[in-house]
Amino acid sequence: MHDTPLYNSRIFDSYLKLLRQKYPHIDTAALLAHAGMNPHEVADPGHWFTQRQVDRFHDRLVQLTGGRGIAREAGRYAASPEALGPLRSFMLGMVGPEYIFHFISKVAPRFTRSSRCTHRRTGSREIEVTVAFNEGVRENPNQCENRMGFFEAAFLVFGHDFPEIEHTECVFDGGEVCRYLIRWRPALTARLLLARRITFIVLLVLCVSTFFLSHFLLEPVLICSLVFYLLLALLGNRVERKDLLASLTSMRNSSERLLAQVQENCDSALTINEIGKVISTRTELEDILASVNQVLHKRLGYGRGIMMLADPEKNALLLRGCFGLSPEDEEKIRRIELPLDDSVAPGVIVSCFRAQKSMLVDNIDDVRDQAIPENFSLFVALGVRSFICAPIVCEGEALGILAVDDANRDGGLLQSDLNLIQGVAPVIGVAIRNAMRLANERKLSDQLRKASEQLERRVSERTAELSQAYAELEFLYDSVSHDLRTPLRVIYGYGELLLDGYGERLDATAREYLSNIIGGGERMEATLDRMLDISEARIAPIKEIGVDLSAMAQRILAELRVTDVKRAVRVEIEEGVQVNGDEKLLASVMENLLGNAWKYSAGKPETVICFGRRDGICYVKDNGVGFDMSQANKLFLPFQRLHHGSDFAGHGLGLSMVRRMIERMGGTVWGEGKPGEGATFYFTIPPGDAS
């Protein structure tokens, strides 16, 4: 807590005024330097000092003045007309000193953050004040004396004598808090009022006595009492009038100061509000910066200011806006680049940007060692004596800095100026971030538009190429199917004639070769028929009607039973499965799927084939040899077979045809299986059930 700001600068302003009046030989600048304070900090009502600075200030002051009573004397000095001590502006408007302690709990936090004050009335003219210190705070005894001086000042303001203050408990004597018992005598006005009341009662008694009793002394006493009463009344009225006039004057001064502070706060609020209104109507970054510069120059009253923003790569800070500078000076500053990398030691501006912490430089010479010599010389040539630098931050990210100075101002910039700039900078940050985002959105939108146009062109080109490829493929299908069919028939036809006419003259090996030639030709012709079926499935028009797949499955399986009447078969077909689709394509789909189930389950002791629908998805399930799911991507490719041709006959086009026909009807098909445990094929036919 020794380095935590705890005490407002207005407390020490009373010390300095007292020293200038009663101890002019003391060098206040050296005193402040010893304590680590600056004159502009003491003059700034928004500045706070630490306990370490306070201790050094008091210790040095006691040495210079030669008396430990200087702290209490400074507290009393707050009541003098020349001083505007920390409590005076609040006390002068009160009716009397006892009422000040009703507001002390509200007033104290404006001057100290080290403690909390409470009070309670213990008598007609007696108050107990308790000061409890915050955790970690350790004051020094001089501050107790200064506090009692403040209490005494409260009574001196209203013409009271010094009150009697008893320090009943003190933290420096082992107490937990500092406790003060304050007693006071009535003020002159109160005593005159009491004397007037007593005189009036005596006068009233004398009047009654004179009326009922005749005595030569009563009339002179009555006259003297009347004169004395009139004198007391006249004196009392004058004192009351004087006190009332002083109170009104004090209230007026306090009101004027309060109005000035309110006006300053209002101007700050109007500045921020005007900046918000201006930037809300701008979308371009350059327009926002120019508008903000105009408002800052118009409202803030600072002579000059610059805004530097980080470049997109965050390599350097560059000037993006300024006000109050001549074109020549602006051009000089625009040539300045402040690197943000570690290649150069950071100056005040870069440190402010990196740490996102505002800085007030009272004397530019204090930062000479931190600045780049060329930049420092330029700012000195521009007449910069003190300046404020605040980071422009939005959403936790530093975007740039705002720096202002005023070469024509008497004295340096104050903490209140820093507070104002700190309030303006975030508003600018929000506007800059919004402008950057809008620019990025526009850029992205333009890129997306160009990419969309390019994609449309490519899609059109690819569509044309695909249409041409399909046409060529259809031509190839037709050519292959028709042109190959005649030579194939010649080959295996002559083979059959040769086998019939000359089979007896051929040995067994020759007859086997000839049978293979005839069988290969027949299989090739069957494959060509399948290719024609694929072509027809691709180009044939779709005629959607209601189709009963359950009845179709019953018919297909009944035909398959005829081919192998000895096989043990268990068929489970769900009744009432109806869809909307092309009957011819659906018949081909069911024949292929049920035919595969029949073929690949032939080796089982009992063939189990199921057909049904679940959640709108039709399925064909068998208990055959199944397949490995790692090869499922090959299921629907032409001429791709997952089982050896010697084990199961086929040409590898069935499932490929199924997928093409299902997709033509707007559906999807997929399969699931497990080696040795069968397979299940699922397919959907939108728009769904026809039932």
XYZ file of C-alpha atoms in Angstrom:
691
model
C 0.000 0.000 0.000
C 3.017 2.340 0.298
C 2.977 2.857 -3.466
C -0.806 3.012 -3.888
C -2.305 6.485 -4.573
C -4.268 7.326 -1.397
C -4.259 11.104 -0.769
C -5.670 13.833 -2.968
C -3.423 16.683 -4.032
C -5.761 19.302 -2.483
C -4.517 18.262 0.969
C -0.982 19.335 0.087
C -2.135 22.494 -1.632
C -2.961 23.863 1.853
C 0.567 23.034 2.999
C 2.135 24.948 0.133
C -0.054 28.002 0.647
C 0.790 28.018 4.346
C 4.497 27.750 3.550
C 4.362 30.625 1.070
C 2.619 32.842 3.636
C 4.390 31.971 6.915
C 7.582 30.208 5.809
C 8.660 31.979 2.596
C 12.284 30.944 3.140
C 11.476 27.270 2.498
C 12.169 26.059 -1.026
C 8.892 24.309 -1.854
C 10.233 22.989 -5.175
C 13.073 21.198 -3.373
C 10.594 19.934 -0.752
C 8.329 18.471 -3.425
C 11.261 16.970 -5.319
C 12.427 15.269 -2.118
C 8.978 13.727 -1.722
C 8.776 12.661 -5.383
C 6.040 15.181 -6.168
C 5.716 17.690 -8.989
C 4.187 21.186 -8.650
C 1.718 20.486 -11.454
C 0.582 17.342 -9.618
C -0.178 19.332 -6.466
C -2.046 21.928 -8.511
C -4.085 19.218 -10.243
C -7.186 18.426 -8.125
C -7.466 15.058 -9.859
C -4.051 13.785 -8.756
C -3.404 11.385 -5.867
C -0.221 10.707 -3.880
C 1.070 7.579 -2.191
C 1.807 6.968 1.481
C 5.524 6.849 0.719
C 5.382 10.337 -0.806
C 3.344 11.635 2.148
C 5.836 10.247 4.676
C 8.800 11.816 2.889
C 6.933 15.121 2.589
C 6.080 15.281 6.311
C 9.519 14.173 7.513
C 11.274 16.747 5.366
C 8.808 19.490 6.304
C 9.344 18.881 10.027
C 13.099 19.208 9.474
C 12.725 22.457 7.540
C 10.277 24.130 9.948
C 11.853 22.789 13.128
C 8.508 21.894 14.697
C 6.249 18.894 14.695
C 3.154 21.114 14.907
C 3.299 22.068 11.235
C 0.834 19.303 10.291
C -1.820 20.608 12.704
C -1.107 24.178 11.660
C -1.667 23.228 8.021
C -4.962 21.612 8.954
C -6.091 24.829 10.707
C -4.934 26.889 7.751
C -7.721 25.346 5.688
C -10.093 27.721 7.528
C -8.289 30.878 6.473
C -9.861 33.095 3.798
C -6.697 32.862 1.666
C -6.744 29.074 1.544
C -9.023 26.785 -0.387
C -8.231 23.727 1.688
C -9.751 20.315 1.045
C -12.648 20.805 3.446
C -13.242 24.526 3.196
C -15.380 24.480 0.032
C -17.684 21.990 1.745
C -17.760 23.542 5.215
C -18.531 27.134 4.362
C -22.030 26.407 3.129
C -23.093 24.664 6.349
C -25.259 26.202 9.048
C -22.741 25.424 11.767
C -19.655 23.301 12.434
C -21.572 20.480 14.107
C -23.429 19.786 10.858
C -20.205 19.184 8.949
C -19.754 15.809 10.611
C -23.054 14.625 9.150
C -21.397 14.864 5.733
C -17.885 13.803 6.636
C -18.396 10.204 5.466
C -19.351 11.546 2.025
C -16.653 14.209 1.887
C -13.693 12.172 3.125
C -13.465 9.720 0.169
C -12.891 12.711 -2.121
C -9.657 13.478 -0.284
C -8.353 10.184 1.060
C -8.653 6.537 0.146
C -6.759 5.352 3.191
C -9.573 5.318 5.763
C -13.280 5.574 6.533
C -14.746 8.221 8.868
C -17.848 7.824 11.011
C -19.274 9.991 13.783
C -21.880 9.947 16.510
C -23.238 12.691 18.741
C -22.442 12.062 22.422
C -23.771 15.317 23.910
C -25.358 18.681 23.115
C -21.966 20.053 22.071
C -19.929 16.888 21.854
C -19.193 14.571 18.873
C -17.097 11.419 18.628
C -15.314 10.855 15.284
C -13.849 7.443 14.436
C -11.318 6.890 11.650
C -10.890 3.236 10.594
C -8.017 2.509 8.234
C -8.271 0.264 5.199
C -6.350 -2.976 5.177
C -2.651 -2.518 4.497
C -2.621 1.241 5.201
C -0.093 2.553 7.724
C -0.137 6.336 8.227
C 2.264 8.390 10.357
C 1.522 10.444 13.531
C 1.758 13.726 11.621
C -1.400 12.782 9.769
C -3.286 12.444 13.050
C -2.226 15.996 13.912
C -3.234 17.232 10.464
C -6.628 15.581 10.854
C -7.226 17.304 14.208
C -6.224 20.585 12.582
C -8.967 20.031 10.003
C -11.489 19.419 12.766
C -10.456 22.665 14.453
C -10.690 24.507 11.126
C -14.322 23.513 10.863
C -15.080 25.556 13.990
C -12.796 28.469 13.134
C -14.709 29.043 9.907
C -17.842 29.925 11.888
C -16.104 32.135 14.450
C -15.964 29.527 17.216
C -13.074 29.212 19.579
C -10.803 26.238 19.233
C -12.751 23.141 20.267
C -11.427 20.749 22.826
C -10.219 17.628 20.986
C -9.341 14.538 22.982
C -7.579 11.784 21.076
C -9.024 8.917 23.116
C -7.691 6.071 20.955
C -4.855 6.046 18.431
C -3.405 3.339 16.198
C 0.079 4.572 17.086
C -0.625 3.778 20.752
C -1.852 0.269 20.049
C -5.456 1.104 19.207
C -7.416 -0.467 16.368
C -8.755 2.900 15.142
C -8.166 6.610 15.683
C -10.958 8.051 17.841
C -11.472 11.761 18.534
C -13.829 13.272 21.122
C -14.660 16.882 20.139
C -16.268 19.359 22.582
C -16.946 23.023 21.916
C -18.387 26.106 23.545
C -21.264 28.058 22.049
C -20.403 30.595 19.373
C -20.632 34.355 19.978
C -23.960 34.489 18.190
C -25.398 31.776 20.410
C -24.111 33.505 23.570
C -25.579 36.851 22.481
C -28.895 35.162 21.777
C -28.870 33.557 25.234
C -28.034 36.902 26.896
C -30.828 38.625 24.966
C -33.326 36.024 26.085
C -32.270 36.386 29.730
C -32.421 40.200 29.478
C -35.887 39.970 27.956
C -37.103 37.842 30.861
C -35.600 40.320 33.395
C -37.188 43.191 31.496
C -40.535 41.457 31.573
C -40.283 40.886 35.337
C -39.378 44.536 35.912
C -42.357 45.719 33.876
C -44.742 43.628 35.952
C -43.111 44.746 39.186
C -43.311 48.417 38.186
C -46.967 48.026 37.368
C -47.895 46.503 40.715
C -45.271 48.046 42.989
C -44.263 51.692 43.492
C -40.608 52.111 44.128
C -38.336 54.870 42.967
C -35.576 52.394 41.896
C -37.731 50.255 39.629
C -38.124 52.798 36.872
C -34.339 53.506 36.441
C -33.615 49.748 36.485
C -36.365 49.181 33.962
C -34.979 51.860 31.652
C -31.420 50.479 31.969
C -32.652 46.953 31.267
C -34.536 48.154 28.214
C -31.471 49.956 26.876
C -29.294 46.896 27.561
C -31.792 44.660 25.779
C -31.879 46.938 22.779
C -28.092 46.990 22.646
C -27.969 43.194 22.813
C -30.612 42.940 20.118
C -28.740 45.362 17.869
C -25.413 43.573 18.425
C -26.965 40.176 17.934
C -28.620 41.239 14.693
C -25.360 42.622 13.384
C -23.474 39.434 14.277
C -26.206 37.243 12.779
C -26.276 39.389 9.663
C -22.514 39.167 9.355
C -22.538 35.375 9.800
C -25.405 35.000 7.349
C -23.650 37.190 4.795
C -20.433 35.177 5.191
C -22.368 31.941 4.796
C -24.144 33.220 1.680
C -20.862 34.440 0.207
C -19.272 31.084 0.879
C -22.232 29.270 -0.618
C -22.011 31.472 -3.700
C -18.288 30.773 -4.103
C -18.835 27.061 -3.637
C -21.705 27.153 -6.120
C -19.563 28.983 -8.647
C -16.819 26.390 -8.291
C -19.353 23.600 -8.545
C -20.916 25.174 -11.625
C -17.494 25.533 -13.191
C -16.802 21.850 -12.536
C -20.238 20.904 -13.864
C -19.621 22.997 -16.972
C -16.269 21.288 -17.490
C -17.860 17.849 -17.115
C -20.679 18.899 -19.436
C -18.200 20.071 -22.062
C -16.403 16.723 -21.813
C -19.672 14.826 -22.153
C -20.714 16.978 -25.104
C -17.367 16.338 -26.742
C -17.715 12.582 -26.441
C -21.359 12.779 -27.535
C -20.501 14.907 -30.555
C -17.704 12.553 -31.524
C -20.177 9.666 -31.285
C -22.721 11.469 -33.480
C -20.131 12.464 -36.062
C -18.522 9.060 -36.424
C -21.885 7.274 -36.476
C -22.585 8.921 -39.844
C -19.198 8.054 -41.354
C -18.163 4.730 -42.820
C -14.769 5.500 -44.334
C -11.746 5.551 -42.047
C -10.329 8.764 -43.490
C -13.684 10.547 -43.059
C -13.909 9.370 -39.446
C -10.417 10.585 -38.595
C -10.991 13.967 -40.259
C -14.320 14.460 -38.445
C -12.852 13.458 -35.077
C -10.011 15.924 -35.561
C -12.476 18.731 -36.183
C -14.462 17.916 -33.035
C -11.334 17.616 -30.899
C -10.027 20.949 -32.116
C -13.387 22.625 -31.591
C -14.351 21.151 -28.222
C -11.275 20.195 -26.232
C -9.432 23.485 -26.372
C -6.045 21.868 -26.877
C -3.814 23.571 -29.380
C -2.611 20.522 -31.291
C -3.140 16.825 -31.540
C -2.141 13.816 -33.613
C -3.576 10.354 -34.183
C -1.171 7.572 -35.148
C -2.475 4.137 -36.120
C -0.651 0.854 -36.496
C -0.159 -0.377 -40.034
C -1.936 -3.621 -41.044
C 1.152 -5.700 -40.251
C 1.604 -4.009 -36.834
C 5.165 -3.081 -37.747
C 4.996 0.683 -37.094
C 2.797 3.584 -36.005
C 1.967 6.039 -38.781
C 0.293 9.447 -38.710
C -3.328 9.175 -39.893
C -4.822 12.441 -38.619
C -3.963 15.686 -36.835
C -5.302 19.125 -35.902
C -3.745 22.472 -35.031
C -0.664 21.866 -37.185
C 0.466 23.857 -40.187
C 0.791 21.958 -43.483
C 4.590 22.095 -43.182
C 4.582 20.698 -39.632
C 2.054 18.037 -40.600
C 4.276 16.907 -43.448
C 7.261 16.665 -41.093
C 5.349 14.491 -38.630
C 3.883 12.372 -41.433
C 7.397 11.289 -42.379
C 7.903 9.860 -38.876
C 7.593 6.094 -38.450
C 7.664 4.634 -34.958
C 8.754 0.956 -35.194
C 6.802 -1.472 -33.028
C 9.331 -4.311 -33.168
C 12.187 -4.807 -30.734
C 14.845 -3.495 -33.094
C 14.574 0.001 -31.578
C 14.159 0.956 -27.912
C 10.545 2.025 -27.394
C 9.821 5.672 -26.684
C 6.899 7.110 -24.742
C 4.412 6.765 -27.610
C 5.348 3.158 -28.439
C 5.361 2.240 -24.739
C 1.902 3.768 -24.400
C 0.709 1.690 -27.375
C 2.243 -1.565 -26.150
C 1.179 -1.258 -22.510
C -2.230 0.246 -23.430
C -1.631 2.782 -20.659
C -2.110 6.551 -20.860
C 0.785 8.839 -20.004
C 1.125 12.491 -19.014
C 4.550 13.973 -19.704
C 4.884 17.231 -17.775
C 8.283 18.126 -19.195
C 9.448 16.798 -22.537
C 13.052 16.907 -21.335
C 12.213 14.087 -18.925
C 11.799 11.656 -21.844
C 14.801 12.784 -23.897
C 16.672 9.521 -23.232
C 13.702 7.394 -24.364
C 13.128 9.142 -27.692
C 14.785 8.777 -31.067
C 17.045 11.867 -31.351
C 15.636 12.999 -34.712
C 12.039 12.719 -33.509
C 12.829 14.440 -30.213
C 14.467 17.359 -31.999
C 11.430 17.730 -34.239
C 8.978 17.883 -31.327
C 11.177 20.372 -29.487
C 11.310 22.525 -32.623
C 7.496 22.431 -32.736
C 7.421 23.938 -29.234
C 6.100 20.881 -27.393
C 6.662 21.301 -23.647
C 4.220 18.796 -22.162
C 1.831 16.348 -23.785
C -0.676 13.597 -23.106
C -0.554 10.265 -24.899
C -3.518 7.856 -24.676
C -3.890 4.480 -26.432
C -6.766 4.006 -28.865
C -8.080 0.607 -27.799
C -11.071 -1.475 -28.886
C -11.974 -4.938 -27.571
C -8.645 -5.220 -25.791
C -6.581 -4.542 -28.924
C -4.480 -1.413 -29.333
C -5.174 0.289 -32.666
C -3.102 3.443 -32.259
C -2.509 6.457 -30.030
C -4.013 9.914 -29.500
C -1.570 12.614 -28.356
C -2.400 16.254 -27.538
C -0.505 19.284 -26.283
C -1.045 23.023 -25.943
C 1.994 25.226 -26.393
C -0.009 28.359 -25.491
C -1.370 27.119 -22.163
C -0.004 28.609 -18.954
C 1.422 25.755 -16.929
C 1.419 22.118 -17.883
C -1.352 19.670 -18.648
C -3.162 18.199 -15.636
C -4.569 14.866 -14.537
C -8.052 16.127 -15.397
C -6.850 16.606 -18.989
C -5.546 13.055 -18.993
C -8.890 11.771 -17.698
C -10.708 13.566 -20.511
C -8.424 12.202 -23.230
C -8.766 8.710 -21.751
C -12.541 9.053 -22.117
C -12.330 10.211 -25.731
C -9.805 7.619 -26.974
C -12.055 4.506 -26.560
C -14.863 6.211 -28.515
C -12.428 6.835 -31.357
C -11.262 3.220 -31.074
C -14.783 1.871 -31.563
C -15.276 4.066 -34.637
C -11.954 3.029 -36.169
C -12.617 -0.663 -35.547
C -16.080 -0.403 -37.110
C -14.632 1.384 -40.149
C -11.938 -1.284 -40.505
C -14.495 -4.058 -40.248
C -16.742 -2.382 -42.794
C -13.800 -1.973 -45.169
C -12.887 -5.645 -44.688
C -16.502 -6.654 -45.278
C -16.606 -4.617 -48.471
C -13.338 -6.136 -49.611
C -14.536 -9.632 -48.749
C -17.868 -8.984 -50.452
C -16.078 -7.854 -53.596
C -13.841 -10.912 -53.490
C -16.857 -13.182 -52.979
C -18.670 -11.507 -55.861
C -15.707 -11.995 -58.183
C -15.259 -15.575 -56.973
C -18.970 -16.237 -57.503
C -18.824 -14.866 -61.031
C -15.738 -16.939 -61.761
C -17.397 -20.011 -60.247
C -20.510 -19.471 -62.343
C -18.367 -19.269 -65.459
C -16.546 -22.433 -64.503
C -19.804 -24.216 -63.693
C -21.219 -23.200 -67.041
C -18.081 -24.432 -68.772
C -18.037 -27.679 -66.794
C -21.765 -28.179 -67.394
C -21.261 -27.774 -71.106
C -18.301 -30.155 -71.013
C -20.274 -32.636 -68.926
C -23.245 -32.477 -71.269
C -20.940 -33.116 -74.177
C -19.283 -35.979 -72.304
C -22.680 -37.499 -71.528
C -23.671 -37.221 -75.163
C -20.434 -38.842 -76.232
C -20.891 -41.525 -73.589
C -24.420 -42.278 -74.810
C -23.097 -42.493 -78.332
C -20.342 -44.797 -77.113
C -22.846 -46.997 -75.266
C -25.003 -47.293 -78.343
C -22.027 -47.871 -80.641
C -20.470 -50.484 -78.415
C -23.757 -52.230 -77.763
C -24.804 -52.400 -81.407
C -21.454 -52.628 -83.190
C -20.084 -55.386 -80.933
C -23.268 -57.441 -80.838
C -22.985 -58.728 -84.474
C -19.304 -59.871 -84.324
C -19.978 -61.502 -80.958
C -22.901 -63.440 -82.351
C -20.733 -64.507 -85.300
C -18.001 -65.711 -82.932
C -20.086 -67.780 -80.562
C -22.580 -68.735 -83.379
C -19.825 -70.333 -85.444
C -18.569 -71.858 -82.242
C -21.912 -73.540 -81.682
C -22.003 -74.753 -85.329
C -18.467 -76.104 -84.966
C -19.381 -77.865 -81.742
C -22.557 -79.366 -83.221
C -21.030 -80.440 -86.547
C -17.534 -81.442 -85.595
C -17.742 -82.066 -81.846
C -17.201 -85.823 -82.255
C -13.930 -85.291 -84.121
C -12.504 -83.019 -81.409
C -10.781 -84.256 -78.305
C -11.957 -83.257 -74.833
C -9.569 -80.346 -74.509
C -10.657 -78.810 -77.822
C -14.297 -79.208 -76.937
C -13.629 -77.437 -73.560
C -11.903 -74.565 -75.332
C -14.771 -74.266 -77.750
C -17.330 -74.280 -74.907
C -15.408 -71.456 -73.154
C -15.471 -69.395 -76.359
C -19.234 -69.866 -76.677
C -19.808 -69.052 -72.952
C -17.606 -65.947 -73.101
C -19.514 -64.639 -76.066
C -22.838 -65.187 -74.324
C -21.561 -63.387 -71.196
C -20.273 -60.502 -73.291
C -23.675 -60.172 -74.959
C -25.331 -60.140 -71.510
C -22.942 -57.381 -70.430
C -23.839 -55.356 -73.519
C -27.493 -55.780 -72.648
C -26.783 -54.425 -69.176
C -24.951 -51.441 -70.660
C -27.998 -50.712 -72.769
C -30.124 -50.985 -69.644
C -27.885 -48.378 -67.924
C -28.193 -46.066 -70.909
C -31.933 -46.515 -70.961
C -32.138 -45.901 -67.197
C -30.263 -42.641 -67.646
C -32.342 -41.173 -70.454
C -35.744 -42.849 -70.174
C -38.536 -40.453 -69.048
C -39.807 -40.801 -65.479
C -43.462 -41.695 -65.001
C -44.365 -41.437 -61.337
C -47.225 -43.600 -60.123
C -48.074 -45.378 -56.912
C -46.097 -48.641 -56.744
C -46.651 -51.464 -54.246
C -43.119 -52.585 -53.453
C -44.346 -55.335 -51.126
C -46.260 -57.041 -53.957
C -43.302 -56.519 -56.298
C -40.944 -58.176 -53.800
C -43.339 -61.152 -53.417
C -43.389 -61.647 -57.208
C -39.606 -61.367 -57.657
C -38.831 -63.799 -54.809
C -41.421 -66.268 -56.119
C -39.617 -66.278 -59.474
C -36.271 -66.782 -57.737
C -37.631 -69.790 -55.805
C -38.347 -71.540 -59.101
C -34.652 -71.397 -60.036
C -33.680 -73.385 -56.925
C -36.660 -75.218 -55.454
C -34.524 -77.309 -53.099
C -33.038 -74.352 -51.192
C -34.345 -73.679 -47.670
C -35.592 -70.098 -47.761
C -37.276 -67.898 -45.141
C -38.786 -64.709 -46.532
C -40.007 -61.786 -44.407
C -41.821 -59.113 -46.440
C -43.593 -56.200 -44.776
C -47.046 -55.649 -46.220
C -48.272 -52.346 -47.618
C -44.942 -50.702 -48.563
C -45.964 -48.243 -51.283
C -44.022 -45.387 -52.859
C -44.423 -42.906 -55.700
C -41.967 -43.530 -58.524
C -41.315 -45.005 -61.960
C -42.589 -48.589 -61.959
C -40.066 -49.851 -64.512
C -37.067 -48.358 -62.674
C -38.358 -49.579 -59.312
C -38.811 -53.101 -60.717
C -35.193 -53.073 -61.923
C -34.016 -51.805 -58.486
C -35.924 -54.530 -56.622
C -34.769 -57.262 -59.056
C -31.121 -56.292 -58.570
C -31.265 -55.950 -54.775
C -33.346 -59.109 -54.177
C -31.333 -60.992 -56.817
C -28.081 -60.087 -55.002
C -29.604 -61.167 -51.687
C -30.612 -64.510 -53.270
C -27.198 -64.991 -54.914
C -24.933 -64.074 -51.967
C -26.913 -66.148 -49.414
C -26.861 -69.356 -51.464
C -24.174 -70.919 -49.293
C -26.161 -70.660 -46.038
C -28.079 -73.655 -44.631
C -31.164 -71.471 -44.646
C -31.516 -68.369 -46.762
C -33.134 -65.412 -44.948
C -34.292 -62.436 -47.035
C -36.212 -59.499 -45.542
C -37.853 -56.491 -47.125
C -39.604 -53.614 -45.343
C -39.577 -49.969 -44.448
C -38.468 -48.170 -41.264
C -38.800 -44.414 -40.698
C -39.558 -43.883 -44.382
C -36.445 -45.830 -45.520
C -36.884 -49.051 -47.498
C -34.417 -51.902 -46.982
C -33.462 -55.339 -48.368
C -31.651 -57.553 -45.871
C -30.029 -60.998 -46.213
C -27.887 -63.360 -44.157
C -25.352 -63.990 -46.904
C -21.610 -63.545 -47.093
C -21.798 -59.781 -46.441
C -18.891 -57.452 -47.170
C -16.180 -55.381 -45.467
C -17.345 -51.808 -44.754
C -13.848 -50.518 -45.518
C -14.628 -51.321 -49.187
C -18.154 -49.883 -49.158
C -17.056 -47.028 -51.414
C -16.668 -49.544 -54.291
C -20.184 -50.987 -53.999
C -21.859 -48.762 -56.572
C -18.961 -48.344 -59.033
C -19.301 -50.025 -62.454
C -17.388 -53.302 -62.883
C -16.268 -53.239 -59.216
C -16.877 -56.514 -57.394
C -16.134 -57.230 -53.746
C -16.212 -61.052 -54.198
C -14.339 -63.334 -56.565
C -16.076 -64.049 -59.895
C -15.502 -67.778 -59.547
C -17.599 -67.864 -56.370
C -20.480 -65.678 -57.522
C -21.465 -65.048 -61.122
C -22.087 -61.491 -62.269
C -20.882 -58.616 -64.400
C -20.416 -55.854 -61.717
C -23.014 -53.457 -63.111
C -26.081 -54.257 -61.005
C -25.531 -51.939 -58.038
C -24.228 -49.206 -60.325
C -27.540 -49.387 -62.191
C -29.435 -49.314 -58.871
C -27.736 -46.108 -57.788
C -28.369 -44.381 -61.136
C -32.048 -45.356 -61.140
C -32.592 -44.334 -57.493
C -30.872 -40.986 -58.067
C -32.991 -40.364 -61.178
C -36.061 -40.642 -58.956
C -34.503 -38.193 -56.460
C -33.533 -40.756 -53.822
C -30.385 -42.133 -52.253
C -29.046 -45.654 -51.692
C -26.373 -47.066 -49.397
C -25.327 -50.380 -47.953
C -24.127 -51.832 -44.654
C -22.575 -55.219 -44.110
C -20.298 -57.437 -42.110
C -18.262 -60.348 -43.512
C -20.078 -63.631 -42.961
C -23.114 -62.004 -41.343
C -25.035 -60.646 -44.337
C -25.754 -57.234 -45.825
C -28.518 -54.649 -45.775
C -29.185 -52.134 -48.552
C -31.260 -49.036 -47.843
C -32.911 -46.661 -50.296
C -35.277 -43.702 -50.211
C -37.801 -42.593 -52.816
C -39.132 -39.045 -52.316
C -41.680 -37.563 -51.912
C -42.348 -40.457 -49.514
C -45.224 -42.752 -48.874
C -48.004 -43.026 -51.350
C -50.253 -44.780 -48.878
